[in-house]
XYZ file of C-alpha atoms in Angstrom:
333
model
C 13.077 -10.210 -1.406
C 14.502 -9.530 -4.833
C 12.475 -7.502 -6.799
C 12.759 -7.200 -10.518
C 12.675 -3.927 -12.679
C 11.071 -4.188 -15.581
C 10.574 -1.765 -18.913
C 7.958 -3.195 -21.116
C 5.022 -4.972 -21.143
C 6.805 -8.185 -22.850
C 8.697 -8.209 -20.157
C 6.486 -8.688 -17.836
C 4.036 -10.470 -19.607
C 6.848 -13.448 -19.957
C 6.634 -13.999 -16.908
C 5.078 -17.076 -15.054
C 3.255 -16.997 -12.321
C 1.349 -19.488 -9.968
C -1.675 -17.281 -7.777
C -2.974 -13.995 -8.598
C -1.376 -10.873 -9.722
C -2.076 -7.648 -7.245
C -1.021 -4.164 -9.203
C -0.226 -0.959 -7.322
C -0.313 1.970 -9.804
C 2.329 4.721 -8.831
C 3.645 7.895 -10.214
C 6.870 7.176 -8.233
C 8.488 9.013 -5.102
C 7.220 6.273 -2.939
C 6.107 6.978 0.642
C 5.042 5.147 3.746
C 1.541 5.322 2.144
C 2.567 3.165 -1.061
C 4.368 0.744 1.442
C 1.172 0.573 3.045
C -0.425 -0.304 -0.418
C 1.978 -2.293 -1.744
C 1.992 -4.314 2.218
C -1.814 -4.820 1.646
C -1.304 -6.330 -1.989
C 1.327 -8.808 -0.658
C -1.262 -10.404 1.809
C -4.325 -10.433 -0.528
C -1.808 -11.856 -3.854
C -0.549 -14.540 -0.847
C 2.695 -16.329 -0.543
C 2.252 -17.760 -4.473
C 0.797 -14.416 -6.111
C 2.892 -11.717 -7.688
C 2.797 -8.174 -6.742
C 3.364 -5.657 -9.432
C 4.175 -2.168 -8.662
C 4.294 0.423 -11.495
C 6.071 3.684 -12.107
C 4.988 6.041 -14.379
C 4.523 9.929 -14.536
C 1.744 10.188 -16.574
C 1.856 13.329 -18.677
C -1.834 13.438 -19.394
C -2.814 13.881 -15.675
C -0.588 17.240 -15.715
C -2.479 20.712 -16.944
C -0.928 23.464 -18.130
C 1.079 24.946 -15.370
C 0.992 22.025 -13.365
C 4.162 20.404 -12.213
C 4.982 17.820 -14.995
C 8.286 19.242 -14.806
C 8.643 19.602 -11.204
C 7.518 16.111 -9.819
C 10.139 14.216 -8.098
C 11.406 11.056 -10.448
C 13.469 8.443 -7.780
C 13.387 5.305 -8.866
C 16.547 3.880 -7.382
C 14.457 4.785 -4.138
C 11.214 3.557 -5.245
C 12.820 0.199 -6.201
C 13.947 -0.215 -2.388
C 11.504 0.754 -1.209
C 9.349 -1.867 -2.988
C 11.723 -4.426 -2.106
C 10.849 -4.305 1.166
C 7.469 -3.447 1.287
C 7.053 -7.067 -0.596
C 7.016 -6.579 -4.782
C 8.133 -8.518 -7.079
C 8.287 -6.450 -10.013
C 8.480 -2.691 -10.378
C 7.316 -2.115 -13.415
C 8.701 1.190 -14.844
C 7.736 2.062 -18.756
C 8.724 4.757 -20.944
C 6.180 6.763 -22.444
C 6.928 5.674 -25.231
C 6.029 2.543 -24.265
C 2.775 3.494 -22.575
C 1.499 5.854 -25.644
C 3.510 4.797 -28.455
C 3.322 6.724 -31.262
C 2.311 9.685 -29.240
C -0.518 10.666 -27.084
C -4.011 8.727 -27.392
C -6.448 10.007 -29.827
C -8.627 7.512 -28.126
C -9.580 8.434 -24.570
C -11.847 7.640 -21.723
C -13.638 10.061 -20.839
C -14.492 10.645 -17.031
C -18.283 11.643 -17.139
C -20.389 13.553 -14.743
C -17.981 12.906 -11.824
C -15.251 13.764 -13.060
C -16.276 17.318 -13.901
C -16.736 17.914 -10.046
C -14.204 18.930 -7.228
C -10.889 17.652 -8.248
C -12.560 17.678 -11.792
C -13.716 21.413 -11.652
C -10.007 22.683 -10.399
C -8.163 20.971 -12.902
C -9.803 20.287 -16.126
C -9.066 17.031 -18.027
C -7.313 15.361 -14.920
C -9.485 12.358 -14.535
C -10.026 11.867 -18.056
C -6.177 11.623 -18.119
C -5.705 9.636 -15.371
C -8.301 6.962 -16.004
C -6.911 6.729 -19.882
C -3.483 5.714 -18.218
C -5.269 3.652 -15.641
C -6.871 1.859 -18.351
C -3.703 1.019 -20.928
C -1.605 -0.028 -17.160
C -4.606 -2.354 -16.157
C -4.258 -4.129 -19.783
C -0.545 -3.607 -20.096
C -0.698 -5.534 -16.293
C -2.661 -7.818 -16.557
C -3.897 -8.077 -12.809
C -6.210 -9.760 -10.321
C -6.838 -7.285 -8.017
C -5.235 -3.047 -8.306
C -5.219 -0.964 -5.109
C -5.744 2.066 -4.889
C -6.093 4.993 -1.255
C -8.462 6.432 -0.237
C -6.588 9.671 0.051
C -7.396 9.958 -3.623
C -11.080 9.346 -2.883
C -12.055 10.901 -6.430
C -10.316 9.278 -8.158
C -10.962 5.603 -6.317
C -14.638 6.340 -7.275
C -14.294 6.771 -11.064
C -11.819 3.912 -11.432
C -14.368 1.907 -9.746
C -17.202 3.304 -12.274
C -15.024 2.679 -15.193
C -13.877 -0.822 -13.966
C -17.670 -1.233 -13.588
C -19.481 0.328 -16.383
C -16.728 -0.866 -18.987
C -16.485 -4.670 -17.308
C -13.102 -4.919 -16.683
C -12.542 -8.024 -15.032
C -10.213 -7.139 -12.029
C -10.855 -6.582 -8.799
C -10.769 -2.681 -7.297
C -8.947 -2.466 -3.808
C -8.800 0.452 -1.722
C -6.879 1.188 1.056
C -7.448 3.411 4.090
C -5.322 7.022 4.275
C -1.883 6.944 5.713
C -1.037 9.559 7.834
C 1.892 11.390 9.638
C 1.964 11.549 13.056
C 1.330 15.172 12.730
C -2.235 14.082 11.077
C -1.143 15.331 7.826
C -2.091 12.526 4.714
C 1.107 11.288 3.606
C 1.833 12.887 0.165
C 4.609 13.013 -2.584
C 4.305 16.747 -2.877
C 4.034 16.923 1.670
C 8.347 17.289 0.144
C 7.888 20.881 -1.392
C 6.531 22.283 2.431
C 8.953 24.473 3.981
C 8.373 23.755 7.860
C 6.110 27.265 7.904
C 4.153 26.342 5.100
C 3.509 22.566 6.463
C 2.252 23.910 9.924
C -0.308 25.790 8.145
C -0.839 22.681 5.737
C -2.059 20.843 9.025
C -5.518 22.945 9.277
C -6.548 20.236 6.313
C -6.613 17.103 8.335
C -7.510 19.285 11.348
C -10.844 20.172 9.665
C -11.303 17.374 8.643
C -11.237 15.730 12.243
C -13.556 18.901 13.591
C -16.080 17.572 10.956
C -15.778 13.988 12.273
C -16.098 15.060 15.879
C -18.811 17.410 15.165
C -20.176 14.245 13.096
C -20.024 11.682 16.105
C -21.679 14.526 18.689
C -24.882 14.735 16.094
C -25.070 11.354 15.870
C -24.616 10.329 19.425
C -27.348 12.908 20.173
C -29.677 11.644 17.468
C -29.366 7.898 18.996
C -29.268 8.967 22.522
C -32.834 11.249 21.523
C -34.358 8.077 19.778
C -33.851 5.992 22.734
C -35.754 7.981 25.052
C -39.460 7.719 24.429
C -41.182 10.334 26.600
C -40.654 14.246 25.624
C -39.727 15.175 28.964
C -37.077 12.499 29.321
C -35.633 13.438 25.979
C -35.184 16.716 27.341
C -33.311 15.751 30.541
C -31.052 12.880 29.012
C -30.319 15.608 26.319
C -29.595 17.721 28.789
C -27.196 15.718 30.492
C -24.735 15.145 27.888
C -24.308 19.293 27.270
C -26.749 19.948 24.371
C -28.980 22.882 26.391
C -30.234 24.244 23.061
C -31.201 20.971 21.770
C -33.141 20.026 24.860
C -35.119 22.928 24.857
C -36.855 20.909 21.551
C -35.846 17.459 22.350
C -38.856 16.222 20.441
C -37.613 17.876 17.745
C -34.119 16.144 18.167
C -35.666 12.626 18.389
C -37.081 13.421 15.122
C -33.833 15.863 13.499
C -32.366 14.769 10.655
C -29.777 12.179 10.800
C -25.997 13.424 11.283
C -26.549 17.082 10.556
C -24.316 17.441 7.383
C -24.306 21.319 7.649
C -23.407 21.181 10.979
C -20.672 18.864 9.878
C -19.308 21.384 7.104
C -19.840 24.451 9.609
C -17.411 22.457 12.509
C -14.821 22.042 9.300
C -15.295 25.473 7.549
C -14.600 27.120 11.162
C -10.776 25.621 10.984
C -10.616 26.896 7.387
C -11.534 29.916 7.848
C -8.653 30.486 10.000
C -6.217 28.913 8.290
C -6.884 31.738 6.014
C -5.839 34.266 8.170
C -2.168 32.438 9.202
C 1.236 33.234 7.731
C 1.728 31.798 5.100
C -1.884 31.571 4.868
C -4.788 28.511 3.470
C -6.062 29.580 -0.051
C -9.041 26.955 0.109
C -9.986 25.513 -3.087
C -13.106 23.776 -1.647
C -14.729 21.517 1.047
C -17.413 19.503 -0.049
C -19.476 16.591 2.209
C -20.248 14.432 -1.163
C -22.028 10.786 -1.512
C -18.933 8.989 -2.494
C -20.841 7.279 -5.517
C -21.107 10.247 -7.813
C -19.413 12.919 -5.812
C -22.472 15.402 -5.480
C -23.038 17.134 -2.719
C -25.470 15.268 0.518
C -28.160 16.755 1.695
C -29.498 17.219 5.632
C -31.927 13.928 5.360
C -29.128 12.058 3.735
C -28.288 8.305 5.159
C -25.356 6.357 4.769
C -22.061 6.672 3.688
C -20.086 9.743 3.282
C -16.403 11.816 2.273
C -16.004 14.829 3.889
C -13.191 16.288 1.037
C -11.189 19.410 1.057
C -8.390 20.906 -1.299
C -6.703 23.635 -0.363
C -3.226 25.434 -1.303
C 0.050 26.638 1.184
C 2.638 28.889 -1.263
C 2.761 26.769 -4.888
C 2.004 23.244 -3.282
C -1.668 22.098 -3.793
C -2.861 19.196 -1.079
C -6.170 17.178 -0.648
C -7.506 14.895 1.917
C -10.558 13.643 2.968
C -12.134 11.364 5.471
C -15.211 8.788 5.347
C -17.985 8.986 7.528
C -21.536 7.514 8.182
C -24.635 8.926 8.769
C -27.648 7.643 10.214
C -28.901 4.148 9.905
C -30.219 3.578 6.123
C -34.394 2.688 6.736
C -34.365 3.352 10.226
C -37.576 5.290 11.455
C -37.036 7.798 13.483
């Protein structure tokens, strides 16, 4: 496939085009994970859509200290990489072209949510990053725009904005790539010397202790619920290992769904010594949040769930998260 490279929004807007237009929003130095993006856009724009990929390293995203300056620019690369992933236009403006005549007096401004987690560790990120969201979604023009989940945050308040500002498009987003190491696929993964990534792996590794720990509550909860007499509970609980849960299995049948703390606890225990390695963890924070305003879930909470964590090895800072589900919304128990 030939894919085009295009500067301005003229540009692209001159172009014709039969089916829908699918947009996959980049900062560049693409990765297996924004093949994996731009892959899923190809299918859902179809064999007469277009699939727009942009380029841009958005200075407003970047606080002081932060690696503006740093971030890798490679867009020979990126092009390629497009290619054959399935775009049809990499769309790569200056930033001139994205704020011209400077940077926006007029910004959105990220609420509640945005003030949290990611928000809390680096001021004025998401209002940043949904002001360039918004001017690429208009400059664009698209259908649908995908997004990962990786950047779970950040999914959440583009779909709020998208939402409580009625843009018409469509919000995509698309599961977490991943090494085969477990570790989230990441432009910055680059800056890990091979000491510093081992010790980067404790993130996803938490991350799966909390989902096992998550699937053990909940296994126990349904096997508890299933079991009507007191006594029985006790001896099915039994059998599948949980001793100290037997001893109350009445209790159990009636426990609160999932267990969040137990679910941070299983997650924090990784952490914690990932601290202690060489070079070691320096945990920014892990949070088990309802994904629709990032606060944090409570023990009686149902539904779904991001178990999130951000955490820094030498200068490099990484996130990752993972979703999960707890309990059965309405169900008695």
């Amino acid at each position: 496939m030939t894919t085009t490279l295009l500067r301005t929004a003229g540009e692209l807007h001159a172009r014709t085009r039969a089916g829908r237009r699918a947009v996959v929003m980049t900062m560049g130095a693409l990765h297996e994970g924004h093949a994996t993006l731009i892959r899923t856009a190809r299918e859902l724009a179809g064999p007469d859509g277009e699939v727009v990929v942009t380029v841009f390293v958005n200075p407003l995203q970047f606080g002081a200290g932060e690696d503006l300056d740093r971030y890798p620019r490679t867009l020979d690369a990126d092009l390629e990489l497009a290619g054959l992933s399935g775009a049809d236009v990499v769309f790569a403006p200056s930033v001139d072209e994205v704020y011209p005549g400077g940077e926006p007096q007029v910004r959105i401004t990220a609420g509640p949510m945005g003030a949290r987690l990611e928000g809390a560790s680096r001021p004025g990120h998401f209002d940043g990053m949904l002001t360039v969201v918004a001017k690429l979604l208009h400059l664009t023009r698209p259908d649908l725009a995908l997004y990962g989940q990786k950047d779970a945050q950040q999914l959440a308040l583009i779909r709020r904005m998208v939402r409580d500002l009625n843009f018409g498009v469509e919000i995509v987003g698309v599961p977490t790539v991943r090494e085969e190491d477990g570790l989230a696929l990441s432009s910055r993964n680059r800056y890990l010397s091979p000491e510093q990534r081992r010790t980067a792996l404790s993130l996803s590794r938490a991350l799966f202790a909390g989902s096992d720990r998550h699937a053990a509550q909940e296994a126990l909860r349904a096997r508890a619920l299933e079991v009507p007499a007191t006594h029985a509970r006790a001896e099915a609980l039994s059998a599948i290992g949980e001793s100290r849960a037997a001893a109350d299995a009445h209790a159990v049948a009636k426990a609160l769904p999932g267990a969040p703390t137990a679910v941070r606890a299983a997650a924090r225990l990784i952490l914690d010594d990932a601290a202690r390695l060489s070079p070691p963890l320096e945990l920014d924070y892990l949070a088990l949040v309802d994904p629709s305003d990032f606060t944090e879930i409570d023990d009686d909470f149902t539904g779904e769930a991001v178990l999130a964590v951000a955490a820094r090895v030498g200068t490099t800072r990484l996130i990752d998260n993972i979703p999960l589900v707890f309990g059965t919304p309405g169900a008695a128990s």
